[in-house]
Coordinates of C-alpha atoms and ligand atoms in Angstrom, one line a residue:
M1 CA -41.4 7.5 -7.4
P2 CA -38.6 9.1 -10.0
D3 CA -35.2 9.5 -8.7
S4 CA -34.0 13.1 -9.0
K5 CA -30.6 12.2 -9.3
T6 CA -30.5 9.5 -11.9
K7 CA -30.6 10.9 -15.3
Y8 CA -32.1 8.6 -18.0
I9 CA -31.0 8.3 -21.7
F10 CA -33.6 6.5 -23.9
V11 CA -32.6 5.0 -27.2
T12 CA -35.1 4.4 -30.0
G13 CA -34.5 3.3 -33.5
G14 CA -36.0 4.3 -36.9
V15 CA -35.9 3.1 -40.6
T16 CA -35.0 -0.3 -40.3
S17 CA -34.3 -3.0 -37.3
S18 CA -30.8 -4.3 -36.4
L19 CA -29.1 -1.3 -36.9
G20 CA -27.3 -1.7 -33.5
K21 CA -29.1 0.0 -30.8
G22 CA -27.5 -2.3 -28.4
I23 CA -24.0 -1.6 -29.4
I24 CA -24.5 2.2 -29.4
S25 CA -26.2 2.0 -25.8
A26 CA -23.3 -0.2 -24.6
S27 CA -20.7 2.2 -26.2
L28 CA -22.1 5.5 -24.8
A29 CA -22.5 3.7 -21.5
K30 CA -18.8 2.4 -21.7
L31 CA -17.7 6.0 -22.3
L32 CA -19.6 7.6 -19.5
Q33 CA -18.2 5.0 -17.3
A34 CA -14.8 5.5 -18.5
R35 CA -15.5 9.2 -17.3
G36 CA -16.2 8.1 -13.8
Y37 CA -19.9 7.7 -14.0
S38 CA -21.9 5.0 -12.9
V39 CA -24.3 3.7 -15.5
T40 CA -26.4 0.8 -16.3
I41 CA -28.3 -0.3 -19.4
Q42 CA -31.9 -1.6 -19.7
K43 CA -33.6 -3.1 -22.6
L44 CA -37.4 -2.8 -23.2
D45 CA -38.6 -5.7 -25.5
P46 CA -41.9 -5.0 -27.1
Y47 CA -42.8 -8.9 -27.6
I48 CA -45.9 -10.5 -25.5
N49 CA -43.6 -13.4 -24.5
V50 CA -42.8 -12.9 -20.9
D51 CA -39.3 -13.7 -21.6
P52 CA -37.1 -14.8 -24.4
G53 CA -36.4 -18.3 -22.5
T54 CA -39.1 -20.0 -24.3
L55 CA -38.4 -18.6 -27.8
N56 CA -36.4 -20.7 -30.6
P57 CA -32.9 -19.2 -31.2
Y58 CA -34.0 -18.7 -34.6
E59 CA -36.4 -16.2 -33.8
H60 CA -34.4 -14.1 -31.5
G61 CA -30.9 -15.2 -31.4
E62 CA -29.4 -16.6 -28.0
C63 CA -31.0 -16.2 -24.6
Y64 CA -28.6 -14.6 -22.2
V65 CA -28.9 -15.4 -18.4
T66 CA -28.2 -13.0 -15.6
E67 CA -26.5 -14.1 -12.3
D68 CA -30.0 -13.8 -10.8
G69 CA -31.2 -16.3 -13.3
A70 CA -33.4 -14.1 -15.6
E71 CA -33.4 -15.4 -19.0
T72 CA -32.9 -12.2 -21.1
D73 CA -32.3 -10.3 -24.5
L74 CA -28.9 -10.8 -26.0
D75 CA -28.2 -7.5 -25.8
L76 CA -27.8 -7.7 -21.9
G77 CA -24.7 -10.0 -22.9
H78 CA -23.4 -6.7 -24.9
Y79 CA -23.8 -4.7 -21.8
E80 CA -21.9 -6.9 -19.5
R81 CA -19.0 -7.7 -22.1
F82 CA -18.9 -3.7 -22.5
L83 CA -19.5 -2.7 -19.1
D84 CA -17.9 -5.4 -17.1
S85 CA -20.4 -5.1 -14.8
K86 CA -23.6 -7.3 -14.0
T87 CA -27.2 -7.0 -15.0
S88 CA -30.1 -8.4 -13.5
Q89 CA -34.0 -9.1 -14.3
A90 CA -34.6 -5.4 -14.0
N91 CA -32.5 -5.0 -16.7
N92 CA -34.7 -6.4 -19.4
V93 CA -38.3 -5.7 -19.4
T94 CA -40.9 -7.3 -22.1
T95 CA -44.4 -6.2 -22.8
G96 CA -45.4 -9.8 -21.7
R97 CA -44.0 -9.0 -18.5
I98 CA -45.8 -5.6 -18.0
Y99 CA -49.2 -7.0 -18.9
Q100 CA -48.8 -9.9 -16.7
H101 CA -48.3 -7.9 -13.9
V102 CA -51.0 -5.2 -14.4
I103 CA -53.5 -8.1 -15.0
N104 CA -52.3 -10.0 -11.8
K105 CA -52.8 -6.7 -9.9
E106 CA -56.3 -6.6 -11.4
R107 CA -57.3 -10.0 -10.5
E108 CA -56.1 -8.8 -6.9
G109 CA -58.6 -6.1 -7.0
A110 CA -55.8 -3.4 -6.7
F111 CA -57.4 -1.1 -9.3
L112 CA -60.6 -0.7 -6.9
G113 CA -63.3 -1.0 -9.7
K114 CA -61.5 1.3 -12.3
T115 CA -61.4 0.2 -16.2
V116 CA -57.8 -0.9 -16.7
Q117 CA -56.2 1.0 -19.8
V118 CA -53.2 1.1 -21.7
I119 CA -52.9 4.7 -20.5
P120 CA -52.7 5.1 -17.8
H121 CA -52.0 1.6 -16.4
I122 CA -49.9 0.0 -18.8
T123 CA -47.6 3.1 -19.3
D124 CA -47.5 3.8 -15.5
E125 CA -46.0 0.3 -15.1
I126 CA -43.6 0.7 -17.7
K127 CA -42.3 3.8 -16.1
R128 CA -42.1 2.1 -12.9
R129 CA -39.8 -0.4 -14.5
I130 CA -37.6 2.4 -15.9
H131 CA -37.4 3.7 -12.3
L132 CA -36.6 0.7 -10.6
L133 CA -32.9 0.9 -11.7
G134 CA -32.5 4.8 -10.8
Q135 CA -34.0 3.9 -7.4
T136 CA -31.4 1.4 -6.4
G137 CA -29.4 4.7 -5.8
K138 CA -26.4 3.0 -7.7
Y139 CA -26.6 4.8 -11.2
D140 CA -25.9 8.2 -12.1
L141 CA -27.4 7.4 -15.7
V142 CA -29.7 4.5 -16.9
I143 CA -29.9 4.0 -20.5
T144 CA -32.9 2.3 -21.7
E145 CA -33.0 0.8 -25.0
I146 CA -36.3 0.3 -26.5
G147 CA -36.5 -2.8 -28.8
G148 CA -38.3 -2.4 -32.4
T149 CA -38.5 0.2 -34.7
V150 CA -40.7 3.6 -34.2
G151 CA -44.0 3.3 -35.9
D152 CA -44.4 -0.6 -34.7
I153 CA -47.7 -0.9 -33.1
E154 CA -46.1 -2.9 -30.6
S155 CA -43.7 -0.2 -29.3
L156 CA -46.4 2.6 -28.9
P157 CA -46.9 2.3 -25.4
Y158 CA -43.4 2.7 -24.8
I159 CA -42.6 5.6 -26.7
E160 CA -46.1 6.9 -25.1
A161 CA -44.1 6.4 -21.6
V162 CA -41.2 8.2 -23.1
R163 CA -43.4 11.0 -23.8
Q164 CA -44.7 11.4 -20.2
L165 CA -41.5 11.1 -18.9
K166 CA -40.1 13.8 -21.0
W167 CA -42.9 16.1 -19.7
D168 CA -42.5 15.2 -16.2
P169 CA -40.4 18.0 -14.6
E170 CA -38.8 15.7 -12.0
V171 CA -37.2 13.4 -14.5
H172 CA -34.1 14.4 -16.2
C173 CA -34.2 12.5 -19.5
L174 CA -33.2 12.6 -23.3
V175 CA -33.9 10.6 -26.4
I176 CA -31.1 9.5 -28.7
H177 CA -32.6 8.2 -32.0
L178 CA -30.7 5.9 -34.1
T179 CA -31.4 5.8 -38.0
L180 CA -29.9 4.6 -41.2
V181 CA -28.6 7.1 -43.8
P182 CA -28.8 4.8 -46.9
Y183 CA -26.4 5.2 -50.0
L184 CA -27.6 5.2 -53.5
A185 CA -24.5 4.0 -55.8
T186 CA -26.3 4.7 -58.9
S187 CA -26.4 8.6 -58.0
G188 CA -23.6 8.6 -55.4
E189 CA -25.8 10.1 -52.8
L190 CA -26.4 9.7 -49.3
K191 CA -30.2 10.0 -48.6
T192 CA -31.5 11.6 -45.3
K193 CA -35.2 11.4 -46.3
P194 CA -35.9 8.0 -44.2
T195 CA -34.3 9.6 -41.3
Q196 CA -36.4 12.7 -41.6
H197 CA -39.5 10.8 -41.8
S198 CA -38.5 8.7 -38.9
V199 CA -37.8 11.6 -36.6
K200 CA -41.1 13.2 -37.8
Q201 CA -42.8 9.8 -36.8
L202 CA -41.3 10.0 -33.7
S203 CA -42.7 13.5 -33.0
E204 CA -46.0 12.8 -34.0
S205 CA -45.8 10.6 -30.9
G206 CA -45.0 13.4 -28.8
V207 CA -41.5 12.8 -28.6
Q208 CA -38.7 15.1 -29.9
A209 CA -35.3 13.5 -30.3
D210 CA -32.4 15.3 -28.6
V211 CA -29.5 13.3 -30.2
L212 CA -29.5 11.7 -33.7
V213 CA -26.9 8.8 -34.4
L214 CA -26.9 8.0 -38.3
R215 CA -25.6 4.6 -39.4
T216 CA -24.1 4.7 -42.7
E217 CA -21.8 2.9 -44.7
H218 CA -20.1 6.0 -46.1
P219 CA -18.8 9.0 -44.6
I220 CA -21.4 12.0 -43.9
P221 CA -20.3 15.3 -45.1
E222 CA -20.7 17.9 -42.9
E223 CA -23.6 19.6 -44.9
V224 CA -25.5 16.6 -44.9
K225 CA -25.2 16.7 -41.2
H226 CA -26.3 20.1 -41.2
K227 CA -29.3 19.3 -43.5
V228 CA -30.2 16.7 -41.3
A229 CA -30.3 19.0 -38.1
L230 CA -32.3 21.6 -39.7
F231 CA -35.0 19.3 -40.8
C232 CA -35.3 17.4 -37.4
N233 CA -35.2 19.9 -34.9
I234 CA -31.9 18.9 -33.6
S235 CA -28.7 20.8 -32.7
K236 CA -25.9 20.5 -35.1
D237 CA -23.7 19.2 -32.8
A238 CA -26.0 16.4 -31.7
V239 CA -26.1 14.6 -35.3
I240 CA -23.5 12.2 -34.8
E241 CA -22.1 9.7 -37.6
S242 CA -21.9 6.0 -36.8
A243 CA -20.1 4.6 -40.1
N244 CA -19.5 0.9 -40.2
V245 CA -16.5 -0.4 -38.4
E246 CA -14.6 -3.8 -38.5
T247 CA -15.4 -4.8 -35.1
I248 CA -18.1 -3.8 -32.6
Y249 CA -15.2 -3.3 -29.9
E250 CA -14.2 -0.2 -32.0
V251 CA -17.8 1.5 -31.9
P252 CA -16.8 3.1 -28.2
I253 CA -13.8 4.8 -29.8
K254 CA -15.7 6.0 -32.7
M255 CA -18.6 7.5 -30.9
Q256 CA -15.7 9.1 -28.3
E257 CA -14.3 10.6 -31.7
E258 CA -17.8 12.0 -32.8
R259 CA -18.3 13.2 -29.0
L260 CA -21.6 11.5 -28.3
D261 CA -20.5 11.2 -24.6
E262 CA -19.8 15.0 -24.4
V263 CA -22.9 15.9 -26.3
V264 CA -25.1 13.9 -23.6
L265 CA -23.3 15.3 -20.7
N266 CA -23.7 18.7 -22.0
K267 CA -27.3 18.2 -22.2
F268 CA -27.6 17.1 -18.8
D269 CA -25.2 20.1 -17.6
L270 CA -23.0 17.4 -16.0
P271 CA -19.4 18.0 -16.2
T272 CA -17.4 16.8 -19.1
K273 CA -13.7 18.0 -18.0
A274 CA -12.1 14.5 -17.4
E275 CA -11.6 12.6 -20.7
P276 CA -12.9 9.0 -20.7
K277 CA -9.8 6.5 -19.3
I278 CA -10.0 4.0 -21.9
T279 CA -6.5 2.7 -22.3
E280 CA -7.1 -0.9 -21.4
W281 CA -9.9 -0.9 -23.8
K282 CA -7.7 0.6 -26.5
S283 CA -4.9 -2.0 -26.0
F284 CA -7.4 -5.0 -26.0
L285 CA -8.4 -3.5 -29.7
K286 CA -4.7 -3.1 -30.7
R287 CA -4.1 -6.9 -29.4
L288 CA -7.5 -7.8 -31.2
K289 CA -6.1 -6.2 -34.7
N290 CA -2.7 -7.4 -34.4
P291 CA -2.7 -11.0 -33.7
K292 CA 0.6 -13.0 -33.9
H293 CA -0.9 -16.2 -34.5
K294 CA -4.0 -18.0 -36.0
V295 CA -6.1 -20.5 -34.4
N296 CA -9.0 -22.6 -36.2
I297 CA -11.9 -23.4 -33.9
G298 CA -14.8 -25.7 -34.9
L299 CA -17.9 -24.4 -33.2
I300 CA -20.4 -27.4 -33.4
G301 CA -24.1 -26.4 -33.2
K302 CA -27.4 -26.7 -34.6
Y303 CA -28.4 -23.0 -35.1
I304 CA -25.5 -21.7 -37.0
E305 CA -27.6 -20.5 -39.8
L306 CA -28.1 -17.6 -37.2
K307 CA -25.0 -16.9 -35.8
D308 CA -26.6 -14.7 -33.0
S309 CA -27.8 -18.0 -31.6
Y310 CA -23.8 -18.3 -30.2
I311 CA -23.1 -14.6 -29.7
S312 CA -21.6 -15.0 -26.3
I313 CA -19.5 -18.0 -27.3
N314 CA -18.2 -16.0 -30.2
E315 CA -17.6 -13.1 -28.1
S316 CA -15.9 -15.2 -25.6
L317 CA -13.5 -16.7 -28.2
I318 CA -12.8 -13.5 -29.3
H319 CA -11.8 -12.0 -26.0
A320 CA -9.7 -15.3 -25.3
G321 CA -8.0 -14.8 -28.6
T322 CA -6.7 -11.4 -27.6
V323 CA -5.4 -12.6 -24.4
N324 CA -3.2 -15.4 -26.3
E325 CA -2.8 -12.7 -29.3
T326 CA -4.4 -15.2 -31.7
E327 CA -6.7 -14.6 -34.4
V328 CA -9.7 -17.0 -33.9
N329 CA -11.0 -18.4 -36.8
I330 CA -14.5 -19.9 -36.0
Q331 CA -15.5 -22.6 -38.5
W332 CA -19.3 -22.8 -38.0
I333 CA -20.2 -26.6 -38.5
H334 CA -23.8 -27.8 -38.4
S335 CA -24.2 -30.9 -36.1
E336 CA -26.5 -32.4 -38.2
S337 CA -24.1 -32.8 -41.0
I338 CA -21.8 -34.8 -39.1
T339 CA -21.6 -38.5 -39.5
K340 CA -19.1 -41.1 -38.6
E341 CA -18.0 -41.2 -42.4
N342 CA -17.3 -37.7 -42.8
V343 CA -16.2 -36.7 -39.4
K344 CA -12.4 -36.7 -40.3
E345 CA -13.1 -34.5 -43.3
L346 CA -15.2 -32.1 -41.7
L347 CA -13.2 -31.8 -38.4
G348 CA -9.7 -33.0 -39.5
D349 CA -8.1 -29.4 -39.7
L350 CA -9.4 -28.0 -36.6
D351 CA -6.9 -26.8 -33.7
G352 CA -9.9 -26.9 -31.2
I353 CA -13.5 -28.3 -31.1
L354 CA -16.0 -26.6 -29.1
V355 CA -19.5 -28.5 -28.8
A356 CA -22.4 -25.8 -28.2
P357 CA -25.3 -25.8 -25.8
G358 CA -28.9 -26.7 -27.0
F359 CA -32.1 -28.4 -26.4
G360 CA -33.8 -31.6 -28.3
E361 CA -32.8 -34.5 -30.7
R362 CA -31.9 -32.7 -33.8
G363 CA -28.1 -33.0 -34.7
I364 CA -27.3 -34.7 -31.3
E365 CA -25.6 -37.8 -32.8
G366 CA -23.3 -35.2 -34.8
K367 CA -22.4 -33.6 -31.7
I368 CA -21.5 -37.1 -30.0
E369 CA -19.5 -37.9 -33.2
S370 CA -17.6 -34.7 -32.8
V371 CA -16.7 -35.3 -29.3
R372 CA -15.5 -38.9 -30.0
F373 CA -13.1 -37.3 -32.8
A374 CA -11.7 -34.5 -30.3
R375 CA -11.2 -37.4 -27.8
E376 CA -9.7 -40.0 -29.9
N377 CA -7.4 -37.6 -31.8
K378 CA -6.5 -35.5 -28.9
V379 CA -8.2 -32.2 -30.3
P380 CA -8.5 -29.6 -27.4
F381 CA -12.1 -29.9 -26.7
L382 CA -14.7 -27.5 -24.7
G383 CA -18.2 -28.8 -24.4
I384 CA -20.8 -26.2 -23.1
C385 CA -23.9 -27.7 -21.2
L386 CA -25.5 -29.9 -23.9
G387 CA -21.9 -30.3 -25.2
M388 CA -20.7 -31.3 -21.9
Q389 CA -23.6 -33.9 -21.8
C390 CA -22.8 -35.1 -25.1
A391 CA -19.1 -35.8 -23.8
V392 CA -20.6 -37.9 -21.1
I393 CA -22.7 -40.0 -23.5
E394 CA -20.0 -40.6 -26.1
F395 CA -17.6 -41.7 -23.2
A396 CA -20.4 -44.0 -21.8
R397 CA -21.0 -45.6 -25.3
N398 CA -17.5 -45.8 -26.7
V399 CA -15.3 -46.2 -23.3
L400 CA -17.4 -47.9 -21.0
S401 CA -19.4 -50.0 -23.8
L402 CA -22.7 -49.1 -22.8
E403 CA -24.1 -48.8 -26.2
N404 CA -27.5 -47.4 -25.3
A405 CA -26.3 -44.8 -23.2
H406 CA -28.4 -41.4 -23.7
T407 CA -29.5 -38.4 -22.1
A408 CA -33.2 -38.8 -20.6
E409 CA -34.2 -35.7 -22.8
I410 CA -34.0 -37.4 -25.9
D411 CA -34.4 -41.2 -25.1
P412 CA -36.5 -41.4 -21.7
T413 CA -36.4 -45.2 -22.0
S414 CA -32.8 -45.6 -22.1
T415 CA -31.4 -48.5 -20.1
D416 CA -28.4 -46.3 -19.3
P417 CA -29.4 -42.6 -18.7
V418 CA -26.0 -41.2 -18.0
I419 CA -27.8 -37.7 -18.0
Y420 CA -30.8 -37.7 -16.5
L421 CA -33.7 -35.1 -15.2
M422 CA -32.6 -33.2 -12.2
E423 CA -34.7 -34.1 -9.0
D424 CA -36.7 -30.8 -8.5
Q425 CA -37.5 -30.7 -12.3
K426 CA -39.5 -34.0 -12.2
E427 CA -42.8 -32.2 -10.9
I428 CA -42.3 -29.1 -13.1
T429 CA -44.8 -29.0 -16.1
N430 CA -44.5 -25.2 -17.2
K431 CA -42.0 -24.5 -20.0
G432 CA -41.3 -20.7 -18.9
G433 CA -38.6 -19.8 -16.5
T434 CA -38.6 -23.3 -14.8
M435 CA -34.9 -24.5 -15.5
R436 CA -32.2 -24.2 -13.1
L437 CA -31.3 -20.9 -14.0
G438 CA -28.4 -18.3 -12.7
A439 CA -25.5 -18.5 -10.7
Y440 CA -24.5 -21.5 -8.7
A441 CA -21.4 -22.6 -6.6
C442 CA -19.0 -24.8 -7.7
E443 CA -16.1 -26.7 -5.9
I444 CA -13.0 -27.5 -8.4
S445 CA -10.8 -30.4 -7.6
E446 CA -6.9 -30.3 -7.1
G447 CA -5.0 -30.8 -9.9
S448 CA -7.6 -30.4 -12.6
L449 CA -7.6 -28.5 -16.0
A450 CA -10.2 -26.4 -14.2
E451 CA -8.0 -25.4 -11.4
Q452 CA -5.5 -24.5 -13.6
S453 CA -7.6 -22.1 -15.3
Y454 CA -9.4 -20.4 -12.5
K455 CA -6.6 -20.6 -10.0
K456 CA -9.1 -21.1 -7.2
S457 CA -11.1 -23.8 -6.1
S458 CA -14.6 -22.2 -5.3
I459 CA -16.4 -20.5 -8.4
T460 CA -19.9 -19.5 -9.2
E461 CA -21.0 -19.8 -12.8
R462 CA -24.2 -19.5 -14.5
H463 CA -26.5 -22.3 -15.7
R464 CA -29.8 -23.0 -17.9
H465 CA -30.5 -26.8 -17.8
R466 CA -33.1 -29.3 -16.6
F467 CA -30.7 -32.4 -16.8
E468 CA -27.5 -33.2 -15.2
F469 CA -25.0 -36.1 -15.0
N470 CA -26.2 -39.1 -13.2
N471 CA -23.9 -39.8 -10.3
D472 CA -24.8 -43.5 -10.2
Y473 CA -22.3 -44.0 -12.9
L474 CA -19.6 -41.8 -11.6
K475 CA -17.3 -44.2 -10.3
R476 CA -17.3 -46.1 -13.5
F477 CA -16.4 -43.1 -15.3
E478 CA -13.7 -42.1 -12.8
A479 CA -12.0 -45.4 -13.0
A480 CA -11.9 -45.4 -16.9
G481 CA -10.5 -42.0 -17.0
M482 CA -13.2 -39.2 -17.1
Y483 CA -13.7 -37.6 -13.7
A484 CA -15.6 -34.7 -12.3
S485 CA -13.4 -32.0 -11.5
G486 CA -16.2 -29.7 -10.7
R487 CA -19.1 -30.3 -8.3
N488 CA -22.0 -28.3 -6.7
P489 CA -21.1 -28.6 -3.1
E490 CA -24.5 -28.8 -1.9
G491 CA -26.1 -31.5 -3.9
G492 CA -22.8 -32.8 -5.4
M493 CA -24.0 -32.1 -8.9
V494 CA -21.3 -32.7 -11.6
E495 CA -20.4 -29.5 -12.9
I496 CA -17.3 -30.1 -14.7
I497 CA -15.9 -33.3 -16.4
E498 CA -12.5 -33.8 -17.8
C499 CA -10.7 -36.5 -19.5
K500 CA -7.3 -38.0 -18.4
D501 CA -5.1 -38.7 -21.0
H502 CA -5.6 -35.9 -23.0
P503 CA -4.3 -32.4 -23.5
W504 CA -7.1 -30.5 -22.9
F505 CA -10.7 -32.2 -22.7
V506 CA -13.1 -30.2 -20.5
G507 CA -17.0 -30.1 -20.4
V508 CA -19.1 -27.7 -18.3
Q509 CA -22.5 -28.1 -17.4
F510 CA -22.7 -24.2 -17.0
H511 CA -22.3 -21.6 -19.4
P512 CA -18.9 -19.5 -18.9
E513 CA -19.7 -17.7 -22.0
Y514 CA -22.1 -15.6 -20.1
S515 CA -19.2 -14.2 -18.0
S516 CA -16.4 -13.2 -20.4
T517 CA -15.8 -9.7 -20.8
V518 CA -13.7 -7.4 -22.9
L519 CA -11.7 -6.5 -19.6
N520 CA -11.9 -9.8 -17.9
P521 CA -11.9 -12.9 -20.6
H522 CA -12.9 -16.0 -19.3
P523 CA -10.2 -18.3 -18.0
L524 CA -11.7 -21.5 -19.5
F525 CA -11.8 -19.8 -22.8
I526 CA -8.4 -18.4 -22.4
D527 CA -6.6 -21.8 -21.8
F528 CA -8.8 -23.6 -24.4
I529 CA -7.5 -21.1 -27.0
A530 CA -3.9 -21.1 -25.3
V531 CA -3.7 -25.2 -26.0
S532 CA -5.5 -25.1 -29.4
A533 CA -3.2 -22.6 -30.8
K534 CA -0.1 -24.2 -29.1
D535 CA 1.2 -25.9 -32.1
N536 CA 0.5 -22.7 -34.3
L537 CA 3.2 -20.9 -32.1
Q538 CA 6.2 -19.9 -33.7
Ligands
LIG601 N1 -31.0 -29.6 -22.9 C1 -30.0 -29.7 -22.0 C2 -30.5 -29.8 -20.4 O1 -31.7 -29.1 -20.2 C3 -28.8 -28.9 -22.1 C4 -29.0 -27.3 -22.0 C5 -28.2 -26.4 -22.6 O2 -27.1 -26.8 -23.3 N2 -28.5 -25.1 -22.2 O3 -30.2 -30.2 -19.7

């Protein structure tokens, strides 16, 4: 059942992939939110995986985790960072999930002997998922981003669902189509033909775009916009330019200048009187663009060829930098390249070292070497998930002299498994969606660095792991100077470790990067940058 109050905005893409539908969706949502509307964003992904949890980061970038424990597309991270509000499983739907649901229903006999087909059964399920967010009654507007590019075989059922919704008199919706206007340097011209073709392709599927957003590297003259409007059956004011900007956080400001929010509201006959209140956002941008200090942070990971693999960490460092009026210069360092012999040369100039999350053996010894370098040379250190586990292994090997210490993930036969499989993971054989996922509570010890950062003793943070600190070793660790400053109140699981006798050495089993937003940067990242930048302050 559609919710008659909620308006739906679909964002489709044409010409090429990677044009930034997620950022356009998040920017529009930001402007609408700043005008007082409640809005959320949903992503429909056309692949057959049930979720991106089983995907290698090289395939799909980071896997983002919501508070309710859904493993989702990285665009949901942008949505949360822009809107400063939480998303959930309902905000990310994949073709795999749609089919799984429909096939399960078929096995239950729910279709009463009917042939199950793409239209109407798959498209009905897509529409049901789109309406789920509207039906919560929480949102004036739901923006649904359709992954992929118009014309892909995979996205056809989604476009068909949009077509049906556009024809449903009970549903108020519109379509924003994002395309590319390439610039031909040889002739010095901006070319609109790919956009025309893409809009035509969309209309061949029965969907007329209502608003066009044109990605471009050069300003688009008015007459070119008029031409596009004429050829694409779009009103002139609804052809919006989206020129390249220095940072993604400028896009809402650009979209406001282009009146994207106003055009959308007018099309829905919604009031546009109140201008968006984005003062805080603008002051964030001002600080971002006018840093007073600089800091060099080494990000030690094994997927660094694709920076999207660590996008939430990257953004959290940027957010924390603005709080400290510091430009964060991230040095991406491949953990596989780090050895005992070259660690000083590779990490010697860094002001802070962050060891990234990850899975599997590749590059782990380089991560452990990096921790050792940070600990021994008193370089501020933040270890996240596998990064924290590496800090534990390093301490066991080099301080407790447990030479064979390891994580059972990599060496199941280690005589000193200081990191081992969580009890409730032991029976699990399926890989998808079976880790310890989502928000769990953590109690912080008094007087710890974590307490200084969070300024409270009870927190919740998001998780994505199977292995944990082996509490049989805790006493030995604490006696030697590494202590558990955060623990899960139920099972006593170690959530945060810190090193005494070090300016700032913090390892977290959870993922603070998932909850840092533009308006609420994460306290651990803020302090990590503050301490790292300390010597750089004038
Ligand atoms: N591979 C480790 C585990 O499963 C760490 C996971 C991570 O870094 N997200 O516990």
